[in-house]
Amino acid sequence: KMGAPPGAYMGSSQPQQPAPHMPQPPPQHSHQQQLPVHHQQQPPALHQHAQPLQQQPPQLQQPPQLQQPPQLQQPPQLQQPPQLQQPPMHQQQPPQFQQHQPGPPPKGMPLQPGQFVPRQATPQESAPPGIPRAPGQAPPPPGHGPPMTATPDQQLSNQMGNLQLSRRPPQPMGPRQPYTSQPPYPYPSPPGAAPPPTQFYGPGGVPPQGTQANGPGSLGPPPGPGYGGPAAPPMPASHPTMPAPPQQQQRKLDPDQMPSPIQVIEDDRKAHGGPFYTNKRGQVPPLVTTDFIVHDEGICSPRFMRSTIYSVPCTPEMLRQTALPFALCISPFARQAPGESALPLSDFGEEGPVRCNRCKAYMCPLMQFIDGGRRFQCVFCKATTEVPPSYFAHLDHLGQRSDKFQRPELCLGSYEIVATKEYCKNSVFPQPPAFLFLLDVSYNSIRNGLVHIFCSHIQTILQELPRSEGESESKVRVGFITYSSVVHFYNLKASLAQPQMLVVPDVHDMFVPLLDGCLVSVQEASSLIDSLLEQIPVMFGETRETETVLGSAIQAGLEALKAAECSGKLFVMHTSLPIADAPGKLKNRDDRKLLGTDKEKSVLTPQSPFYNQLGQECVAAGCCVDLFLFHNAYVDVATVGQVAKMTGGQVYKYTYFQSTADKALVQRESNVQGLQEDVEGARFLEDLRRDISQPTAFDAVMRVRTSTGIRPTDFYGNYYMANTTDVELAAVDCNKCVAVEIKYDDKLSEEEGAFVQVALLYTTCGGQRRLRIHNLALATCSQMADMYRNCDLDTIVNFLSKQAVRQLLEQSPRQVRDGCIGRGAQMLAAYRKHCASPSSSGQLILPECMKLLPLYLNCMLKSDALAGGPELTTDDRSFAMLSLCSMDVASTVAYFYPRLLPLHDVDVDSLELPTALRCTAEKIREDGCYLLENGIHMFLWIGMAVDPDFLQNVFAQPVAARIDIDKTSLLELNTPISRRVRDIIARVRMERQRCMRLTLVRQGDKMELVFRQFLVEDRHGDLGPSYVDFLCHLHKEIRNLLS
């Protein structure tokens, strides 16, 4: 457990020769001479030396042998060349950390290999030279870490000690440990000097007696092999009363000393919370987790568009060396924070907006007016265009137009423009959009309560239809279609006394059987809608039809929108695999054993091109499709979800849905006596309400324009492209995000910068055709350090994850995984090689803006979308992949690194959310209660030793064992702590795009295994390594690249 000579850990180009006396090392110098043995040169000698030492304890504490300063500095051993061979992954030493700021190397000698570094950081590096121990200083006194021959566990401990992170101090349980004069932090020591004994565990791989590895009552690390295979077998320990379990022998480091997302988020909130002014080219925005108010001063808000890098390299070769992605994540209709100004509307009259004659870019603050204001030079293509006489204005002494601050397009980065007839289909202004509800009325839909809960509550939800600003009533029309093996239309014309049903039995040739009355105003036909919703459950209450059509039903909705000559959205409520003889008929091909293998593409890709073709037809008509799936068996989400993906829609999935809207019917059909509360039905209604009421653009077309030298190439998200430039979106709401990769055409100028303009042509909910413009200005650089200093890791992770999902449909899972790890290693290796100061190869140097890249990369590769566990079904995996495709940056951050909130010690008088904890089992105690959520799932973990008063006030039970964990909601108790906990859950739900189902997890129950998989910093058996294991593997890849 003592220090190691320089060069013993670092891989170099020359092999290391073992010392002549290696087979029989003296006991007092074993810490210096066992290092070559650690590299697997003489494995059998480990056990031969370890056993006699434990059988002769008196020899371990001989003062004359412990205090021999001349032998601590043996020149021949200090000059041994490093060994080239790398140890296996499970024995590889973890890297030393330096969270590094780009810049010139610091003055002075570089850090020597194997040297310990203090944890305190300077602004330049977190590993400055420390205060070395005097050459003649004696090792610690007897009883504080005497030298002995290293067992395999001690060798692993020596390796862990070389990581530039302090070990976890022992947590006292009984008597206080003896005080030593060693400092609390490991200062640099000369080779051979013993580190502070309080920083190390015992030889058996466990803390000394009286300490615990995880703290009292903590939830220990989950079992399972790490990245390098199973843990080493337990060796004889110096504390026989505390045998070391295998899963604890590699947990010797304090995870709190590794880069923490919780700390990074908190630091960014303190540094960048508040106002954010967009007046500087290439300015890196705050993190998506930070609350800030955007003041638009010529560049668009980061809520609308983010870039992976804000200092763009002048040459493509520099970008290629770093492997950093150059991409944009665009959310054109993102929600603005309270206090931010709504986008202003400009009206250019019948002449239309002012544009560049060459590239057709729209007028923006980046344009430069010349010739006294008679012409302007386009910042994107450098062409000059005459200013229309009606738009002319004089320039001031600074070359700025006199009306600059009276026109939004001249002073703001985001704004809207009223479109003329030339921007409309057939030069005709569009009609207001319509919403069509397609309801499955088969046996399954009646039995699980879907029909009843929909018909009971949809009229209330319709009161929240979107409306334009300043309008008291919504112009969106609605209609209803039901289907099983045939399709039913309903005439809701206001002049009728009762609604009329029209049946189309020929599902192979779908048409609309009525010319008027299919789409009506909610206000005008309110009584007919109420009558219809009352009759539908009665008409189909006794049905025994189990086969359903889906493709024909969507075609029916599409034809209805075409007949009304308007765009709109279809809300499809479906329950089973469409096996009826009709277009879009599917077969059951479910085989979850293929997941994770090279053959998984056969169940994750669409089995039929029908739904892709149907999606293209819907996009052409401006028809978006949102799928609500209520299934108890396989429904082939990978295939039916394509129609939602291509139209800019969304898929909602409710597995084993059971609504108790009609308890008598459910009990009669299933003989269920005890029914839980109708939380599933409430979750569906909340999702439907949000989907209907959220800001949405219809029949949209988006184009991305860039300045000379770069161009958009690949697009990722829910969309359809008929050509290489226009992204067609039947609808786009505030939650949708499209990622765009940028490639080089030529070199860039460091003085001019790089510019991007996103133009979205769309129809409002009131039927007005508009243009929404977003402008972004990026800096250019010739130094690689500037790239790493001005990158956005959250956006990088969002883009890499969407790229990986697409690659999964074309490559094997291992190829995708290796490609992601290789690219991450190349990013960090390029920084180490070109930007960091010279240092030992045993140190992992991380750029400040990307110090969480290893963590997020590991979380991404372990997520359900890219990996998934054995309990994941094929539909679950496809659903996760589809959801990830359209996530914005904030959603991907929460999805990959869930939020863990302690609830047992919350302040009942506070209005803020409790401080989040790192997502690891070491932060969970058995006397605590924790809320974990990632935007899709929500868990409430209850320890078995929670305070009875807390349990009584929140769950109405004094002990955890009596809590009914089958419930999916908390009791509404009239206690302060109950109200506070329910408020926290409600607030978390409102922050996310979906209404998450609450799952109660009691310590020790089977659901705890599922809960553990969301503790992403821990090891998950075969699913993925822990944070530490992945760092070791990534560091090995970096060293291989550098060598």
XYZ file of N, CA and C in Angstrom, residues 58-68 141-142:
39
model
N 5.442 -10.861 13.784
C 6.478 -10.057 14.456
C 7.429 -9.395 13.473
N 7.677 -10.017 12.306
C 8.630 -9.434 11.376
C 8.094 -8.194 10.694
N 6.805 -7.970 10.807
C 6.224 -6.834 10.114
C 6.462 -5.536 10.877
N 6.825 -5.594 12.127
C 6.912 -4.379 12.933
C 8.301 -4.242 13.567
N 9.337 -4.504 12.819
C 10.693 -4.347 13.317
C 11.163 -2.927 13.034
N 11.347 -2.123 14.051
C 11.752 -0.721 13.800
C 13.020 -0.583 12.983
N 14.046 -1.410 13.208
C 15.257 -1.195 12.376
C 14.970 -1.355 10.891
N 14.058 -2.269 10.551
C 13.798 -2.473 9.131
C 12.898 -1.388 8.567
N 12.101 -0.747 9.404
C 11.181 0.252 8.887
C 11.875 1.577 8.642
N 12.931 1.879 9.341
C 13.572 3.176 9.230
C 14.932 3.029 8.582
N 14.939 2.837 7.313
C 16.157 2.759 6.517
C 16.036 3.755 5.362
N 4.984 5.286 11.835
C 5.379 4.377 12.926
C 4.661 3.054 12.815
N 5.120 2.057 13.585
C 4.457 0.730 13.549
C 2.980 0.861 13.905
